[in-house]
PDB file of C-alpha atoms and ligand atoms in Angstrom:
ATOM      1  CA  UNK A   1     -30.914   2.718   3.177  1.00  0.00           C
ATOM      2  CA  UNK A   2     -29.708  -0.881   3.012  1.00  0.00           C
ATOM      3  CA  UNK A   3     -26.063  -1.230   4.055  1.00  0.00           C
ATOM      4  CA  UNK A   4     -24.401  -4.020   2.950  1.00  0.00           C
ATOM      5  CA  UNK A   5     -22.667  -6.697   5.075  1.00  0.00           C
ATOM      6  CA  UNK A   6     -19.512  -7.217   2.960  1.00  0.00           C
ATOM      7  CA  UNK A   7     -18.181  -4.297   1.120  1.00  0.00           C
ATOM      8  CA  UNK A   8     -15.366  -5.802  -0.972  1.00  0.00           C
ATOM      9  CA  UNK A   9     -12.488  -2.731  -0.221  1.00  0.00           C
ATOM     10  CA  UNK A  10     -11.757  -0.106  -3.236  1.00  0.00           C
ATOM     11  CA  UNK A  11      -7.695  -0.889  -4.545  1.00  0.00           C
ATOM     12  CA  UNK A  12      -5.224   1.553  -2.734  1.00  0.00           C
ATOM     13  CA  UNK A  13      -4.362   3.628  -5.739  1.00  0.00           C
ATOM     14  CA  UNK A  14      -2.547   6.634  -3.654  1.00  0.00           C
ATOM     15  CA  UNK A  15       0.509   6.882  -5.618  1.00  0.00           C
ATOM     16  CA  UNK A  16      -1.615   6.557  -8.934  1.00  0.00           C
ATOM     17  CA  UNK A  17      -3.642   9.341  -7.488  1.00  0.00           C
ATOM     18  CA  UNK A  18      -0.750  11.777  -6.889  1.00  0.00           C
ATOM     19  CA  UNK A  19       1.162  10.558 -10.351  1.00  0.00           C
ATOM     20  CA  UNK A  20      -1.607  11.192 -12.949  1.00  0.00           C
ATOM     21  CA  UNK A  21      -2.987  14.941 -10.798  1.00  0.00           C
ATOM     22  CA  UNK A  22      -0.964  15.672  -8.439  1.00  0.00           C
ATOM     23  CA  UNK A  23      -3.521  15.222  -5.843  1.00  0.00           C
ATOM     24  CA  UNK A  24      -4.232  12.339  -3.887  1.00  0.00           C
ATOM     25  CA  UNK A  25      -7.023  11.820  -1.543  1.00  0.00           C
ATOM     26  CA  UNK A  26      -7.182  12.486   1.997  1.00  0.00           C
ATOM     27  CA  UNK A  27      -7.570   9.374   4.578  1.00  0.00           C
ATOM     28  CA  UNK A  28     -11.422  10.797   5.482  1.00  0.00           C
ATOM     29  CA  UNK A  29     -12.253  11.050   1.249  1.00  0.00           C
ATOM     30  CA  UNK A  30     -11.399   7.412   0.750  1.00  0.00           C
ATOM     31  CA  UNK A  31     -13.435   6.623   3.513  1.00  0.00           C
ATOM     32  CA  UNK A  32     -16.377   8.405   1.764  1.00  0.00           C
ATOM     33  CA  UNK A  33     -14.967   6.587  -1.576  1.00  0.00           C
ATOM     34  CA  UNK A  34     -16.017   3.163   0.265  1.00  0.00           C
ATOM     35  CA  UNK A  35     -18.893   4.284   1.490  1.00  0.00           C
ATOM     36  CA  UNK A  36     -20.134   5.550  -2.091  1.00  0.00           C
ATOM     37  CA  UNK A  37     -19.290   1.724  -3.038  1.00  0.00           C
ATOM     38  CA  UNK A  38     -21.191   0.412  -0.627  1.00  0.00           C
ATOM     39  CA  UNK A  39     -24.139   2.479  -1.183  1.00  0.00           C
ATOM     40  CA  UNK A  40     -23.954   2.402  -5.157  1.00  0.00           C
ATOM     41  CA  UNK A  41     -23.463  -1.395  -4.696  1.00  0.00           C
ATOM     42  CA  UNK A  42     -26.708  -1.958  -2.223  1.00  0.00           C
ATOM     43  CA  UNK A  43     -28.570   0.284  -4.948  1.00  0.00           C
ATOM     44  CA  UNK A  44     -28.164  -1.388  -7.934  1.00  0.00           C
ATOM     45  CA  UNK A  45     -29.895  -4.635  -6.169  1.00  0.00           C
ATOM     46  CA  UNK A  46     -33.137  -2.741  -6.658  1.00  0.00           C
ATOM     47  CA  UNK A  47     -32.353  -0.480  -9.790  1.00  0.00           C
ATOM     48  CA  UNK A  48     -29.831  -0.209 -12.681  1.00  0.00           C
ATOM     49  CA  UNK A  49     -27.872   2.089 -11.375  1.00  0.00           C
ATOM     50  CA  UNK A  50     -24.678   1.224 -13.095  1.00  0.00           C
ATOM     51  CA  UNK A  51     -22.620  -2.345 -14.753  1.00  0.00           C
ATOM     52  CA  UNK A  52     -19.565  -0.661 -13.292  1.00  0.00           C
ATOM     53  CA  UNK A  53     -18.934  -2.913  -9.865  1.00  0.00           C
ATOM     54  CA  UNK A  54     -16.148  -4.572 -10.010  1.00  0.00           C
ATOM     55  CA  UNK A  55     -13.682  -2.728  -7.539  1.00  0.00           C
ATOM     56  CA  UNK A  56     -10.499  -1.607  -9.642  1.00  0.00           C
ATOM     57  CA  UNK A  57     -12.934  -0.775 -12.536  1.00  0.00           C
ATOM     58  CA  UNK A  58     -15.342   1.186 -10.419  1.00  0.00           C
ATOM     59  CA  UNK A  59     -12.176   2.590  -8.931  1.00  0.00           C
ATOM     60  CA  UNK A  60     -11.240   3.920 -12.614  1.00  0.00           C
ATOM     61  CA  UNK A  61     -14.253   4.420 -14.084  1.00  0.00           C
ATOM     62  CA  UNK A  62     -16.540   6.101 -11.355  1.00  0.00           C
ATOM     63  CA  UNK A  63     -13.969   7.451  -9.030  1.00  0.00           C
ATOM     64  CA  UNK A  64     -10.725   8.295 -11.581  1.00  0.00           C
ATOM     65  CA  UNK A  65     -12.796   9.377 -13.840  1.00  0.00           C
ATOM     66  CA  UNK A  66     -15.015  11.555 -12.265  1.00  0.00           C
ATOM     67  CA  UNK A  67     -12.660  13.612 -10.333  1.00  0.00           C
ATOM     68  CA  UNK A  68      -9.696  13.679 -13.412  1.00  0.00           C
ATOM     69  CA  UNK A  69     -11.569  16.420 -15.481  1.00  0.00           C
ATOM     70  CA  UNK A  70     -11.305  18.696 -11.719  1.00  0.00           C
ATOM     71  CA  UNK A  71      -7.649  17.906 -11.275  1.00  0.00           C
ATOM     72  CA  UNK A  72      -7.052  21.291 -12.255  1.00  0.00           C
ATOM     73  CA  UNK A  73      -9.184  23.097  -9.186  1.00  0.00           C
ATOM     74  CA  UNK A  74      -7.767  20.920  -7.221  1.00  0.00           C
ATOM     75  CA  UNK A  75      -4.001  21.232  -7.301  1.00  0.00           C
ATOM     76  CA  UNK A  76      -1.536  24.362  -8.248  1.00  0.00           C
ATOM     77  CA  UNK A  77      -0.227  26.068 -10.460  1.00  0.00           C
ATOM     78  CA  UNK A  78      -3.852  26.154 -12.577  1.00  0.00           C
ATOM     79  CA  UNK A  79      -3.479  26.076 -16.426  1.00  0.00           C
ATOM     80  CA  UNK A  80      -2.863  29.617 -18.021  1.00  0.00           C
ATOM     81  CA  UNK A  81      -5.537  29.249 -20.875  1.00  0.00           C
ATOM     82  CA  UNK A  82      -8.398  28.328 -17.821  1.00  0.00           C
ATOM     83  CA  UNK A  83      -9.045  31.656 -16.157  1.00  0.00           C
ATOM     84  CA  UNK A  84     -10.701  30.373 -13.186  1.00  0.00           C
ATOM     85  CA  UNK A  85     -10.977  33.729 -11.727  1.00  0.00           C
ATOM     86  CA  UNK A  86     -14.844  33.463 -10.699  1.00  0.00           C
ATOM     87  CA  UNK A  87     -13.995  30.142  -8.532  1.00  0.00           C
ATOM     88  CA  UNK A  88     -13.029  31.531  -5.356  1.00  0.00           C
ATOM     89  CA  UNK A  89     -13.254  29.976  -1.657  1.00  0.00           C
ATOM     90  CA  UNK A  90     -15.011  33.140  -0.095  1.00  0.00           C
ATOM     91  CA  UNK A  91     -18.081  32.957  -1.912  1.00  0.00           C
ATOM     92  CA  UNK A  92     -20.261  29.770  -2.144  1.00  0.00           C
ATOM     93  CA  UNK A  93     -19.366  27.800  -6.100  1.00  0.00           C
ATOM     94  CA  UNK A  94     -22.318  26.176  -7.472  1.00  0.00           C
ATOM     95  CA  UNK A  95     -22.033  23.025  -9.600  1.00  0.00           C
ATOM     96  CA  UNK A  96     -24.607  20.925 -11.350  1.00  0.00           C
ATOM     97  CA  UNK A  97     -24.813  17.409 -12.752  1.00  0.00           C
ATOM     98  CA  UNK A  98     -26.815  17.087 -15.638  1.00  0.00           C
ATOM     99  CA  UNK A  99     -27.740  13.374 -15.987  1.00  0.00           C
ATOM    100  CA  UNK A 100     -26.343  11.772 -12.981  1.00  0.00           C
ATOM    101  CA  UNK A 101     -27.328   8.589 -12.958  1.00  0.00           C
ATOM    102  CA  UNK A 102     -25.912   6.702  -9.597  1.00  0.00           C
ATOM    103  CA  UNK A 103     -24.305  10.463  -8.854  1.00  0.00           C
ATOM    104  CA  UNK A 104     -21.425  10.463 -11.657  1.00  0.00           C
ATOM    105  CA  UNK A 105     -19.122  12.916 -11.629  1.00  0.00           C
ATOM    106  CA  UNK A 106     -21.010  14.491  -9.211  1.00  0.00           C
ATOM    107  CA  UNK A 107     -19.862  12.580  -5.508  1.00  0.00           C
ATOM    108  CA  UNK A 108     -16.567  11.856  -6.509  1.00  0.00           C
ATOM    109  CA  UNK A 109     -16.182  15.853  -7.471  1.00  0.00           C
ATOM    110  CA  UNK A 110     -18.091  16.924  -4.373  1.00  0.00           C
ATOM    111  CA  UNK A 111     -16.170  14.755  -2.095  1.00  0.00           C
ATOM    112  CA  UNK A 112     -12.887  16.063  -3.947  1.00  0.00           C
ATOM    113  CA  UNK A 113     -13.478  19.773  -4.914  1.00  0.00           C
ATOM    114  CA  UNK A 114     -15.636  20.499  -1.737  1.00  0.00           C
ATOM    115  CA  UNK A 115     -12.390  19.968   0.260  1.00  0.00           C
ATOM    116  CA  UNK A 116     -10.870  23.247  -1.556  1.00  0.00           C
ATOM    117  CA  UNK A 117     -13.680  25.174  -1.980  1.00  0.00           C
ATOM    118  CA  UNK A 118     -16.104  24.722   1.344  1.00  0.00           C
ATOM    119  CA  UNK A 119     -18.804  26.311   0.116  1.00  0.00           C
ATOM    120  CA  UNK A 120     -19.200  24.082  -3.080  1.00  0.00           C
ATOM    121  CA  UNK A 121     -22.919  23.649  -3.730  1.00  0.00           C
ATOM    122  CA  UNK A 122     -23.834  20.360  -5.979  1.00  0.00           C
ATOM    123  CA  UNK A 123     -26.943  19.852  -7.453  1.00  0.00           C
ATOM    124  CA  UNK A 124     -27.457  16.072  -9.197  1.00  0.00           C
ATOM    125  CA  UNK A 125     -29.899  16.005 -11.816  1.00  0.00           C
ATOM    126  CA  UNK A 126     -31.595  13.235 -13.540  1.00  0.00           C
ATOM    127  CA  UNK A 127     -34.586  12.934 -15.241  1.00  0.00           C
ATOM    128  CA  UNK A 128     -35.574   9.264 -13.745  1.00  0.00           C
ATOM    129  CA  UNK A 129     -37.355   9.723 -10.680  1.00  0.00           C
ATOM    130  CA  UNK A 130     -35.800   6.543  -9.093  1.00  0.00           C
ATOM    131  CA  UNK A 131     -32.785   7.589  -9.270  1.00  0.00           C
ATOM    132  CA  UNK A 132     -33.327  10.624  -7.451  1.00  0.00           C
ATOM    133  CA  UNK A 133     -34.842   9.032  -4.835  1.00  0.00           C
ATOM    134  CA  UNK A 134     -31.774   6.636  -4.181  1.00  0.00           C
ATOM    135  CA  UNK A 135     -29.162   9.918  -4.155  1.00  0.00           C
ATOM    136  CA  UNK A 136     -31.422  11.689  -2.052  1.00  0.00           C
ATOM    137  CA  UNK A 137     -30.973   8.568   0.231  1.00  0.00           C
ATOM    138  CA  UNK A 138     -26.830   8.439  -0.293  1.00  0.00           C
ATOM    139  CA  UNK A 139     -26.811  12.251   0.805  1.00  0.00           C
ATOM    140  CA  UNK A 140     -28.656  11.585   3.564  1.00  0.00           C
ATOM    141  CA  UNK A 141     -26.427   8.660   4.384  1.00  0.00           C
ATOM    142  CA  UNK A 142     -23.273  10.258   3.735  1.00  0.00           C
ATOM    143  CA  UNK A 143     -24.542  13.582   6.061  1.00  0.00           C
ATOM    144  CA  UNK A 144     -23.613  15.831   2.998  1.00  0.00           C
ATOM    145  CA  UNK A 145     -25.580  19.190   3.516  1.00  0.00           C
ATOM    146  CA  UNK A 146     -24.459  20.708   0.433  1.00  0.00           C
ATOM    147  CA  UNK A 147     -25.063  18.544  -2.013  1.00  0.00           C
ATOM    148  CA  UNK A 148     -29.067  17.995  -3.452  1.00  0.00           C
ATOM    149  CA  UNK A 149     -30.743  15.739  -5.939  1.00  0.00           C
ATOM    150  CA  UNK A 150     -33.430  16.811  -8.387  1.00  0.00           C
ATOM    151  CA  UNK A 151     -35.536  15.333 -10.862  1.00  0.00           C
ATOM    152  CA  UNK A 152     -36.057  16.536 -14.219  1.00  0.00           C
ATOM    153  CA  UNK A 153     -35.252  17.069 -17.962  1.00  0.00           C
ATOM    154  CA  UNK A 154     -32.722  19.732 -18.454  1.00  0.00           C
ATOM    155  CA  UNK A 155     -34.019  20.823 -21.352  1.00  0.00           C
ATOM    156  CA  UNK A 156     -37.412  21.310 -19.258  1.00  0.00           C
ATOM    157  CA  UNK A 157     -36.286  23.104 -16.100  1.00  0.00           C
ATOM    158  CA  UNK A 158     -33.085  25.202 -17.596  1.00  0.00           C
ATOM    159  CA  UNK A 159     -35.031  28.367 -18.118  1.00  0.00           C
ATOM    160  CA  UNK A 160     -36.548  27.928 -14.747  1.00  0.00           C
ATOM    161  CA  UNK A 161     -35.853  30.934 -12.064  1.00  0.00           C
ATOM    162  CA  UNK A 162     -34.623  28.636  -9.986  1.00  0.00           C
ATOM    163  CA  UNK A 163     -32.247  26.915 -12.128  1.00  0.00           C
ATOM    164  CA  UNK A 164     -31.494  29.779 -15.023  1.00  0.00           C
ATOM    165  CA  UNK A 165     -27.678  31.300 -14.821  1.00  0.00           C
ATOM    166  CA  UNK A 166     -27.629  30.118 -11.094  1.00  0.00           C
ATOM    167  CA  UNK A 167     -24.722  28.147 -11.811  1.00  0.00           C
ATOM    168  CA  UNK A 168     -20.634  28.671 -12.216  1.00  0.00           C
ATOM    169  CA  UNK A 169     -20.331  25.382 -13.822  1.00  0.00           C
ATOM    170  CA  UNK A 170     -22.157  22.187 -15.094  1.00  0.00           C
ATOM    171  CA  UNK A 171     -20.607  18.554 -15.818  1.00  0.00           C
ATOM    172  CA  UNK A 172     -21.764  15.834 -17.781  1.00  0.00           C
ATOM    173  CA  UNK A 173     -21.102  12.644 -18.596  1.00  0.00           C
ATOM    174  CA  UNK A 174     -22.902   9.582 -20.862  1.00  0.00           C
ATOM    175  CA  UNK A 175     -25.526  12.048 -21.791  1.00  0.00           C
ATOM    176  CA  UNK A 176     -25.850  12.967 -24.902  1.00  0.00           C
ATOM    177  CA  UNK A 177     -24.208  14.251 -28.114  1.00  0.00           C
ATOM    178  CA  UNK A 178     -21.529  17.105 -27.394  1.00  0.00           C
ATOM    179  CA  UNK A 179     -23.401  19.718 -29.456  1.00  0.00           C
ATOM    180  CA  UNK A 180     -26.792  18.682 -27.239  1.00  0.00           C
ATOM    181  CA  UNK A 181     -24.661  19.032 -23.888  1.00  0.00           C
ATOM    182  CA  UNK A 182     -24.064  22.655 -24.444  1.00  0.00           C
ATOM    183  CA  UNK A 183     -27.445  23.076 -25.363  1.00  0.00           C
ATOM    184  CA  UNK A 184     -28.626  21.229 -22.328  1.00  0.00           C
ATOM    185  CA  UNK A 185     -25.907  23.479 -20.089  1.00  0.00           C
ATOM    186  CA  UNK A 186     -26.086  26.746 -20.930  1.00  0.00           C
ATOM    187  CA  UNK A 187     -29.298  28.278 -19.971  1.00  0.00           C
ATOM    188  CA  UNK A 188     -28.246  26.755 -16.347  1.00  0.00           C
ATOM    189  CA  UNK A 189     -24.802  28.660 -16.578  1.00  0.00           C
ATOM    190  CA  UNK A 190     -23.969  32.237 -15.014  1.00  0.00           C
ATOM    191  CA  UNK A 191     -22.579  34.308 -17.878  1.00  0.00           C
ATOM    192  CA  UNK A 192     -18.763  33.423 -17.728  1.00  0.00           C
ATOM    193  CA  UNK A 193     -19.302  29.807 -16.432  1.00  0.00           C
ATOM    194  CA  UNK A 194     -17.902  26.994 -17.498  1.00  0.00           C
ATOM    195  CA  UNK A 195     -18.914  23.357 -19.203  1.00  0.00           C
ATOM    196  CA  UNK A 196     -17.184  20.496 -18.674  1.00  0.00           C
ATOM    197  CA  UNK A 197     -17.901  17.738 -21.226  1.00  0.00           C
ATOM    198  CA  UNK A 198     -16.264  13.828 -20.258  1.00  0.00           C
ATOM    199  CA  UNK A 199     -16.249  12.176 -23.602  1.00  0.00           C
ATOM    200  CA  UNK A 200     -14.090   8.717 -24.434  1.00  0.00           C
ATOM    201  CA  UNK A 201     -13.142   9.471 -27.970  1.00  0.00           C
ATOM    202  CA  UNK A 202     -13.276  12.576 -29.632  1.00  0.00           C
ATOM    203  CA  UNK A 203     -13.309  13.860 -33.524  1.00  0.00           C
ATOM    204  CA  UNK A 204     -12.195  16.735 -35.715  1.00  0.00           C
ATOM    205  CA  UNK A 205     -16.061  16.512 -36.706  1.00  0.00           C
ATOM    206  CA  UNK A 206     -17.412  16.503 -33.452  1.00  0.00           C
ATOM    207  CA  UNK A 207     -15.427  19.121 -32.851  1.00  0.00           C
ATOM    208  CA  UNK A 208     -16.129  20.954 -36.260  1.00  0.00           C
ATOM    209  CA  UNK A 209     -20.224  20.716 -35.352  1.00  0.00           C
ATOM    210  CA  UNK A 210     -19.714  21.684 -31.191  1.00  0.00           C
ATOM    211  CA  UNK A 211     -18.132  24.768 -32.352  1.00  0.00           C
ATOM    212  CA  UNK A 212     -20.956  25.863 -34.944  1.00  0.00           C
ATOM    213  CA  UNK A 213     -23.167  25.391 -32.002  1.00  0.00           C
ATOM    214  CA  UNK A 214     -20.972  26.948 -29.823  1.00  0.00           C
ATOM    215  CA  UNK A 215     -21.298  30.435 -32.407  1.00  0.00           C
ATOM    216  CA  UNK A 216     -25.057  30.579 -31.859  1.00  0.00           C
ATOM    217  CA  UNK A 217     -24.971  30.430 -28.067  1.00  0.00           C
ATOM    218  CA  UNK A 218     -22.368  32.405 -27.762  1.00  0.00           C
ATOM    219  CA  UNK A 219     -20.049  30.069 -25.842  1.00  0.00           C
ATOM    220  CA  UNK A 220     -16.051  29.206 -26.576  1.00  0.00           C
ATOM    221  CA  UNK A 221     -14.245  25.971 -26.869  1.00  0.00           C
ATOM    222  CA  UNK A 222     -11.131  26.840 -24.734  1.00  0.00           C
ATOM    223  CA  UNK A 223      -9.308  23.478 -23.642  1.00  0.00           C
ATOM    224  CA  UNK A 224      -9.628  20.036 -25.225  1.00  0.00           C
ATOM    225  CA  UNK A 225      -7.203  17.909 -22.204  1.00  0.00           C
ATOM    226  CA  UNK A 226      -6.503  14.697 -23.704  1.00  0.00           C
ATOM    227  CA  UNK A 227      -5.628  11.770 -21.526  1.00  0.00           C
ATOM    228  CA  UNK A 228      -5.225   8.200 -20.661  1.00  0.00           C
ATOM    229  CA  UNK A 229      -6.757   6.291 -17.982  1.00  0.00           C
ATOM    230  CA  UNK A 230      -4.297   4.896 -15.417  1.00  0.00           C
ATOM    231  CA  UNK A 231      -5.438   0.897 -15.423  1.00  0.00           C
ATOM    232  CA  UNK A 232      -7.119  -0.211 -18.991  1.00  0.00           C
ATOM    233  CA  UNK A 233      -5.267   2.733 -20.503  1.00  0.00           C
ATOM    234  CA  UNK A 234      -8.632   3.507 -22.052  1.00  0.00           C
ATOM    235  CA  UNK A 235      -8.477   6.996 -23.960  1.00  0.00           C
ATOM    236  CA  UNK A 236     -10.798  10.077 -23.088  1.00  0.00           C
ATOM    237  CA  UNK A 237     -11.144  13.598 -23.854  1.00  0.00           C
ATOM    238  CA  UNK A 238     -12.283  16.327 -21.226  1.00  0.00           C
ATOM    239  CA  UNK A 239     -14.005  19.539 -23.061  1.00  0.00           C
ATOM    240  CA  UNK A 240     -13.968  22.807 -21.698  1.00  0.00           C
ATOM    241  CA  UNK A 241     -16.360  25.299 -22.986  1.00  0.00           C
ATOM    242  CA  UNK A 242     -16.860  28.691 -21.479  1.00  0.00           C
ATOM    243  CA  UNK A 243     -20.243  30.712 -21.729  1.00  0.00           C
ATOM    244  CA  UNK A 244     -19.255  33.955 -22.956  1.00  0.00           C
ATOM    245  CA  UNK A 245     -19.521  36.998 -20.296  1.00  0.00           C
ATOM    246  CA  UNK A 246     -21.713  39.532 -22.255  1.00  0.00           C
ATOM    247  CA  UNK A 247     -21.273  43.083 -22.334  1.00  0.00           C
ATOM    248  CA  UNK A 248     -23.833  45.103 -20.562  1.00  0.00           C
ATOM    249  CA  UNK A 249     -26.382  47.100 -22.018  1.00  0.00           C
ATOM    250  CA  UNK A 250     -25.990  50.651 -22.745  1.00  0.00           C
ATOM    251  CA  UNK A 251     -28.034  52.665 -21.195  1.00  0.00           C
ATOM    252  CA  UNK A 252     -28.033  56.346 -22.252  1.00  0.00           C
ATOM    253  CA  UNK A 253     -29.198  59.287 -19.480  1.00  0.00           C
ATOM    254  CA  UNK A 254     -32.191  61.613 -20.519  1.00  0.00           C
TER     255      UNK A 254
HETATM  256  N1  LIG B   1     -23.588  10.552 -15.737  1.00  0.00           N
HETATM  257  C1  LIG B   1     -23.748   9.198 -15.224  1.00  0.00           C
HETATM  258  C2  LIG B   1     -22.464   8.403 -15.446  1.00  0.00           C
HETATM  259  O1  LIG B   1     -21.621   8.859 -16.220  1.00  0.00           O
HETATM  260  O2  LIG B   1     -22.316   7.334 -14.827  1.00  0.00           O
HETATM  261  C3  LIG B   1     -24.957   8.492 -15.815  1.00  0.00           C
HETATM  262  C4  LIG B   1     -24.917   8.296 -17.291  1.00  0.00           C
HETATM  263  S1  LIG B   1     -26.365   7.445 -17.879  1.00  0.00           S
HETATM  264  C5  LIG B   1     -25.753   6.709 -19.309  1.00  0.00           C
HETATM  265  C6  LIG B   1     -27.330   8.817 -18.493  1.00  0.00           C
HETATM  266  C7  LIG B   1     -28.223   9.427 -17.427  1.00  0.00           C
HETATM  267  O3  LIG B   1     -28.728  10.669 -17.933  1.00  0.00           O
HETATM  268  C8  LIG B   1     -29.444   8.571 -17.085  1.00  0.00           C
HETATM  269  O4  LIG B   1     -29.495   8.409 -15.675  1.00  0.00           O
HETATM  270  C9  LIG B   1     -30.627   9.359 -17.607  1.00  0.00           C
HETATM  271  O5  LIG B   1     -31.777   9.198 -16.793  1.00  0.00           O
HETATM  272  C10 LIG B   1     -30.094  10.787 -17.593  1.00  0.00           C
HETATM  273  N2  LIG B   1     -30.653  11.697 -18.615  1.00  0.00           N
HETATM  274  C11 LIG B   1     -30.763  11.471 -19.947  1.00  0.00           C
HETATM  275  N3  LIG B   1     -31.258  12.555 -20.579  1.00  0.00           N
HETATM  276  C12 LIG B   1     -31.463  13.493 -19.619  1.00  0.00           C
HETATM  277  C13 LIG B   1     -31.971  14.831 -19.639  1.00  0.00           C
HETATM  278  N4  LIG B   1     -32.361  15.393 -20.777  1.00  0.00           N
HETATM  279  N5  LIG B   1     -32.030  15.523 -18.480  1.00  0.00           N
HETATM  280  C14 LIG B   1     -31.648  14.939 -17.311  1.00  0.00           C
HETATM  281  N6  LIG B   1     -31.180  13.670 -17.232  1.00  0.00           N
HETATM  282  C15 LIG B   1     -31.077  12.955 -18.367  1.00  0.00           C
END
């Protein structure tokens, strides 16, 4: 992969970090922080991979951004309506990406969460096979083992053995309508797991339509975290939605 000569540096944001989640990144995570730069900024000379590249706005946008919604794996005390009981350290935690693009959320989240839970597992999907090709690259680049890149339409591959409730949660961001998300997520979600939607804005109608979704796949809106971002003060919404843990069958002795 081509490295670039001149890698303008990312703004030290350390104390923004640790003001807005109480978590703030370790000297070896913003050196994998510049090194995404550098790789996302050689990319996009041969491929759209994103408009974001000016430093303090791919700062916010890519890095902020992406590892905000997790702020709440990665510091303590968790928040009392987020049972996180299934995300444990002793047993691997598998994550997926559903429409990655240049690997967003998905690096920033690996590089982040994968510090607190070592045997994170992140899978980037994307439908465009370019894409792929680039992240499958960056991983290679970046030496990260646990992390893998696959191509494909999630509404394609989610019933898939490979791919059907292997997973204890899915993000996504730029895709598609919220209602569409879910629909895109669940099949890929172990019974209990957990959806998290990045949206900018986000309506009482939206919200009114996710939920009548939500009732046919059995799935429940459980934490809409409101916020601001630190720089442009731009407002988002992070949805959680948790795939309801079904009851087993009864089965009845002859
Ligand atoms: N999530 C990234 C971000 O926030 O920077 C990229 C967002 S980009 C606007 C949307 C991406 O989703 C594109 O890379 C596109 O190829 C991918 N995509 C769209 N529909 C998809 C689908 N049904 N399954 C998988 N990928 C999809």
């Amino acid at each position: 992969m081509e490295i670039l000569q001149s890698i303008p540096p990312l703004p030290p944001s350390l104390e923004i970090w640790q003001q807005t989640m109480s978590w703030q990144p370790t000297p070896s995570q913003l050196d994998q922080f510049q090194q995404l730069y550098g790789l996302i900024l050689a990319g996009n000379r041969h491929m759209n991979l994103t408009r974001i590249t000016e430093p303090t706005e791919f700062w916010e946008k890519h890095l902020w951004d992406s590892i905000r919604p997790l702020a709440f794996g990665l510091s303590s005390p968790q928040p009392q309506d987020l049972p996180l009981q299934p995300w444990t350290t002793d047993r691997p935690l598998r994550g997926l990406d559903i429409g990655t693009g240049g690997g967003f959320p998905g690096f920033p989240v690996a590089f982040s969460l994968g510090a607190i839970y070592p045997q994170l597992e992140l899978t980037l999907l994307d439908s465009t096979q370019k894409k792929i090709l680039f992240l499958e690259e960056a991983i290679a680049t970046l030496k990260l083992p646990d992390i893998r890149a696959t191509v494909g339409r999630a509404e394609q591959i989610h019933h898939q053995p490979d791919y059907y409730q292997q997973y204890d949660f899915c993000l996504i961001r730029a895709v598609a309508n919220a209602e569409v998300c879910v629909q895109y997520a669940f099949p890929f979600l172990k019974p209990g797991g957990l959806v998290i939607l990045y949206r900018g804005r986000w309506t009482q109608d939206e919200e009114k339509i996710l939920n009548q979704t939500l009732r046919s796949l059995r799935g429940n809106l459980i934490w809409i975290d409101a916020f601001i971002t630190p720089l442009s003060q731009a407002t988002r919404h992070c949805i959680y939605v948790r795939k309801e843990c079904l009851p087993l069958p009864v089965t009845r002795s002859l």
